[in-house]
Coordinates of C-alpha atoms and ligand atoms in Angstrom, one line a residue:
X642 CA -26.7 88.2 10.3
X643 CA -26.5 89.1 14.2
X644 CA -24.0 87.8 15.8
X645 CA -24.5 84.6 18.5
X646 CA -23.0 87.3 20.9
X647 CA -25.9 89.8 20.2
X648 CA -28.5 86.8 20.0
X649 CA -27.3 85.2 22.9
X650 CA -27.7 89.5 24.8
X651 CA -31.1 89.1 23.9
X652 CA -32.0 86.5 26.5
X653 CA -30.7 88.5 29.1
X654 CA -32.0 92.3 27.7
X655 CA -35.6 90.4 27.9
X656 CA -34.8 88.9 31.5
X657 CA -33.9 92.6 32.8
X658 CA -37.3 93.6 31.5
X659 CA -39.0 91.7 34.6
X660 CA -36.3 93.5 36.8
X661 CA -36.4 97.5 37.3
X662 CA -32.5 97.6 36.4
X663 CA -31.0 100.5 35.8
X664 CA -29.9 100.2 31.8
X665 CA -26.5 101.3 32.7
X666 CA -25.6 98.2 34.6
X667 CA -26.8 95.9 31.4
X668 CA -24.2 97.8 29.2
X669 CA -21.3 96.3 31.0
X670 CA -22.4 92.6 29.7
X671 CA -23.0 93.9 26.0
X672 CA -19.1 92.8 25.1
X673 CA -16.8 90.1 27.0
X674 CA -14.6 92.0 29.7
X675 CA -11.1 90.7 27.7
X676 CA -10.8 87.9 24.7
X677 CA -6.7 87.0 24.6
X678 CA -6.0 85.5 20.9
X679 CA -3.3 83.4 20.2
X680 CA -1.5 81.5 17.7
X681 CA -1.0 77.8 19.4
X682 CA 2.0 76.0 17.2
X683 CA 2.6 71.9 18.0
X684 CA 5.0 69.8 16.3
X685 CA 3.2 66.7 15.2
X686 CA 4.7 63.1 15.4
X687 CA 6.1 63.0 11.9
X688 CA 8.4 66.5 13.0
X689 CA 5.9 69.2 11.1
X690 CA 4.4 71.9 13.0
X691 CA 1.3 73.3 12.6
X692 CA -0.7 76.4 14.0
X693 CA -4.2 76.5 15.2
X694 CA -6.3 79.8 16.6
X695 CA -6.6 79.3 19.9
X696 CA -8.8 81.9 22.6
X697 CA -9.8 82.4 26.1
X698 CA -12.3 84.7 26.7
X699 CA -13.2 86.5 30.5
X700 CA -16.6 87.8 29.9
X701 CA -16.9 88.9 33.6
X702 CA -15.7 88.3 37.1
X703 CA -17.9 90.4 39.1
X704 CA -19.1 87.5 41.3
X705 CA -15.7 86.2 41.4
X706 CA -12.6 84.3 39.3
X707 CA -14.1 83.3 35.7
X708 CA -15.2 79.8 35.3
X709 CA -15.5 77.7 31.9
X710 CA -14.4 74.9 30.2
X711 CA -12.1 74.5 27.0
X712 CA -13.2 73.0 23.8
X713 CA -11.0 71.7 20.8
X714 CA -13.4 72.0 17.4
X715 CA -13.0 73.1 13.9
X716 CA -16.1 75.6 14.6
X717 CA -14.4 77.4 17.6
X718 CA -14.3 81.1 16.9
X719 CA -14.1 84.3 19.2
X720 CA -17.7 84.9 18.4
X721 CA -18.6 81.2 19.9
X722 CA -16.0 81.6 22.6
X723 CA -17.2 84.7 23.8
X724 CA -21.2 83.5 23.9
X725 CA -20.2 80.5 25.8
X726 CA -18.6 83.0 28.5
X727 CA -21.8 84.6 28.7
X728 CA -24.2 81.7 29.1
X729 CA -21.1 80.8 31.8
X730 CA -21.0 84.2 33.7
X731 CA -25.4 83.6 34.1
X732 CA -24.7 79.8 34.7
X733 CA -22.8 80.2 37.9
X734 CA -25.2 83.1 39.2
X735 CA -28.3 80.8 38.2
X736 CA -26.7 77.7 40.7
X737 CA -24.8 80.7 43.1
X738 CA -21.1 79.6 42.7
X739 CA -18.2 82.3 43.4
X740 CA -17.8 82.4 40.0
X741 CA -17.6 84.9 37.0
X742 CA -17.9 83.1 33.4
X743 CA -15.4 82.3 31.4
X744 CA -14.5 80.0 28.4
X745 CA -11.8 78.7 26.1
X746 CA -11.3 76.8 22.8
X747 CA -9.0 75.7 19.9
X748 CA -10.1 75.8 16.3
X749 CA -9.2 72.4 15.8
X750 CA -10.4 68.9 15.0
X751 CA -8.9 67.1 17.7
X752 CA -9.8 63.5 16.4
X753 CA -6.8 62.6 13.8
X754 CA -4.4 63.3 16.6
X755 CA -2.1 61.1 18.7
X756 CA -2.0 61.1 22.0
X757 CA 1.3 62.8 21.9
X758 CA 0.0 65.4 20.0
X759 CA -3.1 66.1 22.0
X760 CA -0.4 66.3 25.3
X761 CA 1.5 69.0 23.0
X762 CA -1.5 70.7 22.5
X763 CA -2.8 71.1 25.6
X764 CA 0.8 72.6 27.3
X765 CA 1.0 74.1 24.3
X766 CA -2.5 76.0 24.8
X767 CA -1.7 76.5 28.4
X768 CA 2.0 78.0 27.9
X769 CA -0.2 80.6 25.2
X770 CA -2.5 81.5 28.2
X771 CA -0.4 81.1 31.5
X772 CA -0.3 84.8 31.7
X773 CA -4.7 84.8 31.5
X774 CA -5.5 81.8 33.5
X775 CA -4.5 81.1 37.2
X776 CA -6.4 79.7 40.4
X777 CA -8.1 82.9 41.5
X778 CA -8.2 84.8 38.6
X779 CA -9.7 82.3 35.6
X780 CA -10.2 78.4 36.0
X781 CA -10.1 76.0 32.9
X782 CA -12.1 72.6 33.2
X783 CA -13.2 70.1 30.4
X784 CA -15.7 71.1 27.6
X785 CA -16.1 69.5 23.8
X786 CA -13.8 67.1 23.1
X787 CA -11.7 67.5 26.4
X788 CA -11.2 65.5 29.2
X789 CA -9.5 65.0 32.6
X790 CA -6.5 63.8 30.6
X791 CA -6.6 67.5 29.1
X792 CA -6.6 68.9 32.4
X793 CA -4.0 67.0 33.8
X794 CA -1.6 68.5 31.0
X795 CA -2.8 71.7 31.7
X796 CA -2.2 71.6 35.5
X797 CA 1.3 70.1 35.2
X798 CA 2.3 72.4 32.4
X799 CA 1.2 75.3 34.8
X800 CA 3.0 74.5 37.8
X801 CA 6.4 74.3 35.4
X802 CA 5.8 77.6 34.2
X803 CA 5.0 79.3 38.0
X804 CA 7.5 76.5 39.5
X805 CA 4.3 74.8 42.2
X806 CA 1.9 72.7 41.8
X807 CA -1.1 74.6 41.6
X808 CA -4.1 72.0 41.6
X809 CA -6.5 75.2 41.5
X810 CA -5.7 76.4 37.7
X811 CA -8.0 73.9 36.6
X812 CA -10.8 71.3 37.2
X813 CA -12.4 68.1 36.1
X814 CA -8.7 66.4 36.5
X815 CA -8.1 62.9 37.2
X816 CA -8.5 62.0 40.9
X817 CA -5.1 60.7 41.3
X818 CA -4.5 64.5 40.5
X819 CA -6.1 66.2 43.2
X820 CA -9.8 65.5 40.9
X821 CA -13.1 65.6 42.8
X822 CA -14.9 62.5 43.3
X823 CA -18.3 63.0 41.1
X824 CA -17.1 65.2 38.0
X825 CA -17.1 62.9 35.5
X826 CA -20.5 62.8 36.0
X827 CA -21.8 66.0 37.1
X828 CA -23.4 67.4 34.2
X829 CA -25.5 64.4 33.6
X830 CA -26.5 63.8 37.3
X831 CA -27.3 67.4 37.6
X832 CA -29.7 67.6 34.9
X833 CA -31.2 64.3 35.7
X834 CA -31.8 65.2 39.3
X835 CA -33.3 68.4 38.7
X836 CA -35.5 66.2 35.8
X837 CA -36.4 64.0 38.7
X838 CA -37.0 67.2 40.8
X839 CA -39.8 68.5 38.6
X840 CA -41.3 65.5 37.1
X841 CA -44.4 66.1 39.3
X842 CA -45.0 69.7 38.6
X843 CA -44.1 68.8 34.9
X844 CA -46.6 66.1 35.1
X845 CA -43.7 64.1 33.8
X846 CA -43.8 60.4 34.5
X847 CA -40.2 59.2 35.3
X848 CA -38.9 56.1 33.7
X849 CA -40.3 57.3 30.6
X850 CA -38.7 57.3 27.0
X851 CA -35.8 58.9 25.9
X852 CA -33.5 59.9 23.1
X853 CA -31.0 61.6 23.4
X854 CA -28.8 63.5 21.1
X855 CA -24.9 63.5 21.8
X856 CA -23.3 60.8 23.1
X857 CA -20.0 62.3 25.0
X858 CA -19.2 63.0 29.0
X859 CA -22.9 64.7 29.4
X860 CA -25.3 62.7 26.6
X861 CA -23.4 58.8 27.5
X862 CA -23.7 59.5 31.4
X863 CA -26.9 60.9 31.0
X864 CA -27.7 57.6 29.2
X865 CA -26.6 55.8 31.8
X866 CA -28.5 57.4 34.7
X867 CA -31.8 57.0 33.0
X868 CA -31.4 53.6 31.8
X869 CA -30.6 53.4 35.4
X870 CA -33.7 54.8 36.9
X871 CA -36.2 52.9 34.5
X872 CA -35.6 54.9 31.8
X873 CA -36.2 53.5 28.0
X874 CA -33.3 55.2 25.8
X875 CA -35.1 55.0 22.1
X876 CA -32.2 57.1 20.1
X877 CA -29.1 58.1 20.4
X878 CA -26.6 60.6 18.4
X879 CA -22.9 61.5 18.1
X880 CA -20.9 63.2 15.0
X881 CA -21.3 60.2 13.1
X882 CA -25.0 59.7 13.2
X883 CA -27.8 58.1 15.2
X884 CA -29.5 55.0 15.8
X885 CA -33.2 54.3 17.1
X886 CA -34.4 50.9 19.1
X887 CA -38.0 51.3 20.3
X888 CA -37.6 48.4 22.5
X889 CA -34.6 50.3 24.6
X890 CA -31.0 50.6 23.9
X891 CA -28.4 48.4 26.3
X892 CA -26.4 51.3 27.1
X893 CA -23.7 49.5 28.6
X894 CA -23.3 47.8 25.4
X895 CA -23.6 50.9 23.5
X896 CA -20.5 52.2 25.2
X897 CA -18.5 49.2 24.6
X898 CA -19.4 49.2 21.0
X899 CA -18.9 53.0 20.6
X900 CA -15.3 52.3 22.6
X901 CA -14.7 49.8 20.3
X902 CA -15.5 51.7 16.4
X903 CA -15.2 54.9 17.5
X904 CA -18.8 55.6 16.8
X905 CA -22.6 55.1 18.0
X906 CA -23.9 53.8 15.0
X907 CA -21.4 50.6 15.1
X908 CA -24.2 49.5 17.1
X909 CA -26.9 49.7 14.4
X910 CA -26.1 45.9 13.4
X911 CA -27.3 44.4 17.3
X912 CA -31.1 43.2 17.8
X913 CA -33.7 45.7 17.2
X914 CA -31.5 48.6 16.4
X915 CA -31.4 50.7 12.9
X916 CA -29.8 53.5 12.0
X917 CA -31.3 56.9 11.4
X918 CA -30.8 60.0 9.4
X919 CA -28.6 62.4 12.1
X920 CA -31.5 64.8 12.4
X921 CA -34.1 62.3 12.6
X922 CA -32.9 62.2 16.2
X923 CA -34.6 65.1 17.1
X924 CA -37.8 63.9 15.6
X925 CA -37.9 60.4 17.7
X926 CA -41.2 60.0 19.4
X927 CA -40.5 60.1 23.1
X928 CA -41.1 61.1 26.2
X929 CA -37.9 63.7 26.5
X930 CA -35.2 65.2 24.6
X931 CA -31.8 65.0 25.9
X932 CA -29.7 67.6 23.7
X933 CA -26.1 66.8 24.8
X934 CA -24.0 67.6 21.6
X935 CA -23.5 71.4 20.4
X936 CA -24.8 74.5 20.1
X937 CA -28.2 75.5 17.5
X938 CA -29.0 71.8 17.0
X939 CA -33.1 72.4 17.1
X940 CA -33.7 75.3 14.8
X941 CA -36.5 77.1 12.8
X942 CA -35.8 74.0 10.0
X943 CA -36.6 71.0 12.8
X944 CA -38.3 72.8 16.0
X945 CA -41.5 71.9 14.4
X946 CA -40.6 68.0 14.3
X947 CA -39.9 67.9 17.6
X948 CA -42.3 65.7 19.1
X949 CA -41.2 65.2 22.8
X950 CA -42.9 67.2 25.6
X951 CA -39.8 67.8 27.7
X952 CA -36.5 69.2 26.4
X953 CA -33.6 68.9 28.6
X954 CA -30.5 71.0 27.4
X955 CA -27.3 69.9 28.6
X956 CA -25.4 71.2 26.0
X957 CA -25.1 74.8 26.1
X958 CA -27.4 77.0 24.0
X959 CA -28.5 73.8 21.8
X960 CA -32.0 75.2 21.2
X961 CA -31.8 78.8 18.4
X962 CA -33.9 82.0 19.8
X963 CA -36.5 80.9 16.8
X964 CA -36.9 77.3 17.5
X965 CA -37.3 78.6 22.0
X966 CA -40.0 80.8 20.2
X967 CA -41.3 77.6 18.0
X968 CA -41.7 75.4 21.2
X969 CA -42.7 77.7 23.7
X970 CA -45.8 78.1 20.9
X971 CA -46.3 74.2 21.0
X972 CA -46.5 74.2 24.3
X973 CA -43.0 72.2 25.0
X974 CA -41.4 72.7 27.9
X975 CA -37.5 73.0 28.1
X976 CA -35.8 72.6 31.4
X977 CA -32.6 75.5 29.9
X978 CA -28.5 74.6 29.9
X979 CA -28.2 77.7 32.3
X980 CA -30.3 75.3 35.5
X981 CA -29.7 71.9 33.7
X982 CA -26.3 71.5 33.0
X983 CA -24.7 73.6 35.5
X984 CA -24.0 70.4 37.4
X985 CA -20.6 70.4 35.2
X986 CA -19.6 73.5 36.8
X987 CA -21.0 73.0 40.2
X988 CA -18.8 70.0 40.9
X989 CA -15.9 71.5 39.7
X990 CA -16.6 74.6 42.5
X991 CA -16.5 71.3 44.7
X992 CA -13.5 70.3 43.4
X993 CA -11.8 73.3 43.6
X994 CA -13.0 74.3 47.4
X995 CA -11.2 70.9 48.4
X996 CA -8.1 71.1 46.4
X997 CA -7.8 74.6 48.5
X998 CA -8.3 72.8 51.2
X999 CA -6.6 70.2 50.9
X1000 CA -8.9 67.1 51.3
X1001 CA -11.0 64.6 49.2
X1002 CA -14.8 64.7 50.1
X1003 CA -16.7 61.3 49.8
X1004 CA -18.9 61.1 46.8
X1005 CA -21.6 60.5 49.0
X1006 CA -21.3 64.0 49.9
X1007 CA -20.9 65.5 46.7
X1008 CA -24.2 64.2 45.1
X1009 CA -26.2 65.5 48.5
X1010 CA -24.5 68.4 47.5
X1011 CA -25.4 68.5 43.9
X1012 CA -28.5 67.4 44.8
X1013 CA -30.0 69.8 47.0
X1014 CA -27.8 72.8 45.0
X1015 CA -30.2 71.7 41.5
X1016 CA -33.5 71.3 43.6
X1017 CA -33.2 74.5 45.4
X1018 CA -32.5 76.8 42.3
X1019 CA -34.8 74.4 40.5
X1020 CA -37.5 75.1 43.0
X1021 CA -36.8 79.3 42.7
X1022 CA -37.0 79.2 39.0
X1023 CA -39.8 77.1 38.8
X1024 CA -41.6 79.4 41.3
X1025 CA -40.4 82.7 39.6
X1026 CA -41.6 81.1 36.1
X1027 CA -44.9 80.5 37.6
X1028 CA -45.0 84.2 39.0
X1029 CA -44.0 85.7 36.1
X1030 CA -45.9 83.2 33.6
X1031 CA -42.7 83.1 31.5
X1032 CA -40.8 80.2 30.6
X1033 CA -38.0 78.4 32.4
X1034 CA -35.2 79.9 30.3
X1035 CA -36.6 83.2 31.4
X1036 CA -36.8 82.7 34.6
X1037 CA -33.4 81.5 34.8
X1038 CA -32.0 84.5 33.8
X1039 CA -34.2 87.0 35.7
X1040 CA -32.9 84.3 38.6
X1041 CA -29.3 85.0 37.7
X1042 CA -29.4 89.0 36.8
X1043 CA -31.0 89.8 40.1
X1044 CA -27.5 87.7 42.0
X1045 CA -25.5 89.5 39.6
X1046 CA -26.9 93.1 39.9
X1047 CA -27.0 92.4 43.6
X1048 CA -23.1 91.9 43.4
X1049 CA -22.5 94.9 41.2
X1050 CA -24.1 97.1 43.7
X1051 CA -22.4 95.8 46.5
X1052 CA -19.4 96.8 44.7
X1053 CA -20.7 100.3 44.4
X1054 CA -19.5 100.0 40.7
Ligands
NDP1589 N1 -18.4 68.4 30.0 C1 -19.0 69.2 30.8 O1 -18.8 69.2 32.0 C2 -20.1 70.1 30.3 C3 -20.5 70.1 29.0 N2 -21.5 71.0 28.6 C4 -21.9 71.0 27.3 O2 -22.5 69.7 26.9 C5 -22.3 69.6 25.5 C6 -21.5 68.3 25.2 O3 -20.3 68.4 25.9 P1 -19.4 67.1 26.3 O4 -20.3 66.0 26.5 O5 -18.6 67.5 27.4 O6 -18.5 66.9 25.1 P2 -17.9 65.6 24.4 O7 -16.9 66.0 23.5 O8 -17.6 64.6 25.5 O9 -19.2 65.0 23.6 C7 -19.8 65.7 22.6 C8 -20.7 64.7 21.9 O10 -21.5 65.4 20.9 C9 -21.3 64.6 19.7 N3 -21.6 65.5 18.5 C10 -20.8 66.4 17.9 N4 -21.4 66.9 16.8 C11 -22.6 66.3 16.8 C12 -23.7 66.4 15.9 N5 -23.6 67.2 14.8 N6 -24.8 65.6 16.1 C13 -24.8 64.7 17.1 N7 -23.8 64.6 18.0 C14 -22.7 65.4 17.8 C15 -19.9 64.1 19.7 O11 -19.8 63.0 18.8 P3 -18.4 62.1 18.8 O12 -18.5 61.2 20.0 O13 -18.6 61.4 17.5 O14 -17.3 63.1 18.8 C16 -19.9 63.6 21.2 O15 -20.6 62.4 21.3 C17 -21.5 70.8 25.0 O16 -22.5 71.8 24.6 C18 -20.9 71.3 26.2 O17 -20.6 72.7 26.2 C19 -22.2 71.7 29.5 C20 -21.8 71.7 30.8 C21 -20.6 71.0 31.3
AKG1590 O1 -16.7 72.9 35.0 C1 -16.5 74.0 34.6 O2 -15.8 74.8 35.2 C2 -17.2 74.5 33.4 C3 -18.0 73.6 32.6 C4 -18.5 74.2 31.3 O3 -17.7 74.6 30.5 C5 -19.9 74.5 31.2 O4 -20.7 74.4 32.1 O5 -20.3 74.8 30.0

């Protein structure tokens, strides 16, 4: 079986087909530019130690220091790592950050852990990767099953190894830390204005139903913004299944229940709300699909069952190269995690620009910002799509080649 790597190159080989690039330039993104291993050890409460594979992958930093986040799962492997990096090396040329892409991860299952051990694991992971890492060179921020609590661990367990505090080496950290104003949300708010940006042209009418599959940072905030705006949240997912309520969920009792028992589906006992099979969730009628959980969620087995119209990926690479195929075929358009989600990362650009210089911007600033950032891309893609009559996810990447072969020839490379 190809590799996600090699599935994930095909995206971009196809984009380059709409560009007259010179086949020699594409060969340089065929393999990650360095992937640093390690072997992360933490003692746990009871005195044990154990030892968990832990990577950060560089893919490339032609456009500048690699970007990405770090995730703690039991299905992190190079070959995940390394994909990730990609999708973040055309992520931050689609939105046109000084970034490269980047990404990092633990093969772990992070849940049993005590706090304690999670602050172990995080200067643990950061004294394995000191060497890789750094604030012009490769910049962690949260990803699965990370936070701003991770990132505060990080930072501090940086600046003891290179003796200063050094608020750059990472972002999405608490505010008291030097965080931006606006990350905790980013993602979500990115996708949803872009979402709010197109509804005409997608003949999409806003306040419309919505499930939504995932229910961390990007699927509970996302939640939150649509219930917001009118929206009708029919079905949500996390790890431990999904629940449905036609009638609309109470989302800010959803998060107190899920706060409470750990889990979404703790909620299937209030009014009007039943639990569903997990991959049911996918096959909720609505109005759009959220995907805000991992990586090949909608796949040759499901894409059929998919009834929304509208697919908005803020998970990266949640939709498999059969099921894009699949969908395209029934005519269902998806808004891809390249443009939608790059909110995430373009907040933490703002976050990093003011830690450098030294001041807090006001959060009315940042989602103006954000705002305009996803509805001018948003408006280039949609016009290149339209050009080109190819879909959004290819657009995106012809969108993001052309900014990074632009770069490379600038460098005379
Ligand atoms: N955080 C960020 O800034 C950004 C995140 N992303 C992407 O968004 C996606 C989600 O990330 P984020 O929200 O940060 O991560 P979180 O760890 O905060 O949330 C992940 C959510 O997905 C749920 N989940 C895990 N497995 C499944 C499954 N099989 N079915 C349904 N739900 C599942 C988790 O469940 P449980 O709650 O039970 O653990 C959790 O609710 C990832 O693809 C990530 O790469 C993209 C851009 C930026
Ligand atoms: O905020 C960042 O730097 C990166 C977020 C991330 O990992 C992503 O966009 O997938």
């Amino acid at each position: 079986m190809a590799s996600k790597l090699k599935k994930a190159l095909t995206r971009l080989v196809d984009a380059a087909k709409h560009l007259n690039i010179d086949p020699i330039i594409l060969e340089r993104w065929a393999s990650p530019k360095a992937t640093t291993h390690a072997r992360l050890t933490i003692q746990m409460d009871d005195g044990s130690h154990k030892h968990f594979p832990a990577l950060r992958c560089r893919y490339d930093d032609t456009r500048g220091p690699t970007k990405g986040g770090i995730r703690y799962h039991p299905s992190v492997t190079a070959d995940e790592v390394e994909t990730l990096a990609l999708l973040m090396t055309v992520k931050c040329a689609v939105v046109d950050l000084p970034f490269g892409g980047g990404k990092g991860g633990v093969q772990i299952d992070p849940h049993p852990l005590s706090k304690t051990e999670l602050e172990r694991l995080a200067r643990g992971y950061v004294r394995c990767f000191a060497h890789v890492i750094g604030p012009n060179r490769d910049i962690p921020a949260p990803d699965v099953n990370t936070n701003a609590t991770t990132m505060a661990w990080m930072a501090d367990e940086y600046a003891s190894i290179v003796g200063e505090w050094t608020p750059t080496v990472t972002t999405g950290k608490p505010i008291s830390l030097g965080g931006s104003l606006g990350r905790d949300d980013a993602t979500a708010r990115g996708g949803y204005y872009l979402l709010q940006f197109l509804a005409k042209d997608l003949g999409f009418t806003p306040g419309a139903r919505a499930a939504i599959q995932g229910f961390g940072n990007a699927g509970s905030h996302m939640a939150q913004l649509l219930e917001s705006a009118g929206y009708k949240i029919v079905a949500v997912s996390d790890s431990k299944g999904a629940i449905r309520c036609p009638a609309g969920l109470d989302i800010k009792k959803l998060n107190a229940a899920k706060e409470r028992n750990g889990g979404v589906t703790s909620f299937a006992s209030s009014d009007g709300v039943s639990r569903i099979a997990a991959d049911e969730l996918v096959s909720v009628d609505c109005d759009l699909l959220v995907l805000a959980a991992l990586e090949d969620m909608v796949h040759a087995g499901n894409a059929a069952n998919v009834k929304a119209p509208i697919i908005l990926e803020l998970a990266n690479g949640p939709i498999t190269l059969e099921a894009d195929e699949i969908l395209k075929n029934r005519g269902v358009v998806i808004l891809p995690d390249i443009l939608a989600n790059a909110g995430g990362v373009a907040v933490s650009h703002f976050e990093w620009v003011q830690n450098r210089q030294g001041d807090r911007w006001l959060i009315e600033d940042i989602h103006a910002r954000l705002k305009t950032k996803m509805e001018e891309e948003g408006a280039a893609i949609w016009a290149c799509a339209k050009d080109k009559n190819i879909t959004l996810r290819s657009a995106a990447y012809v969108h993001a080649l052309s900014r990074l072969v632009d770069a490379i020839e600038a460098k005379g490379t």
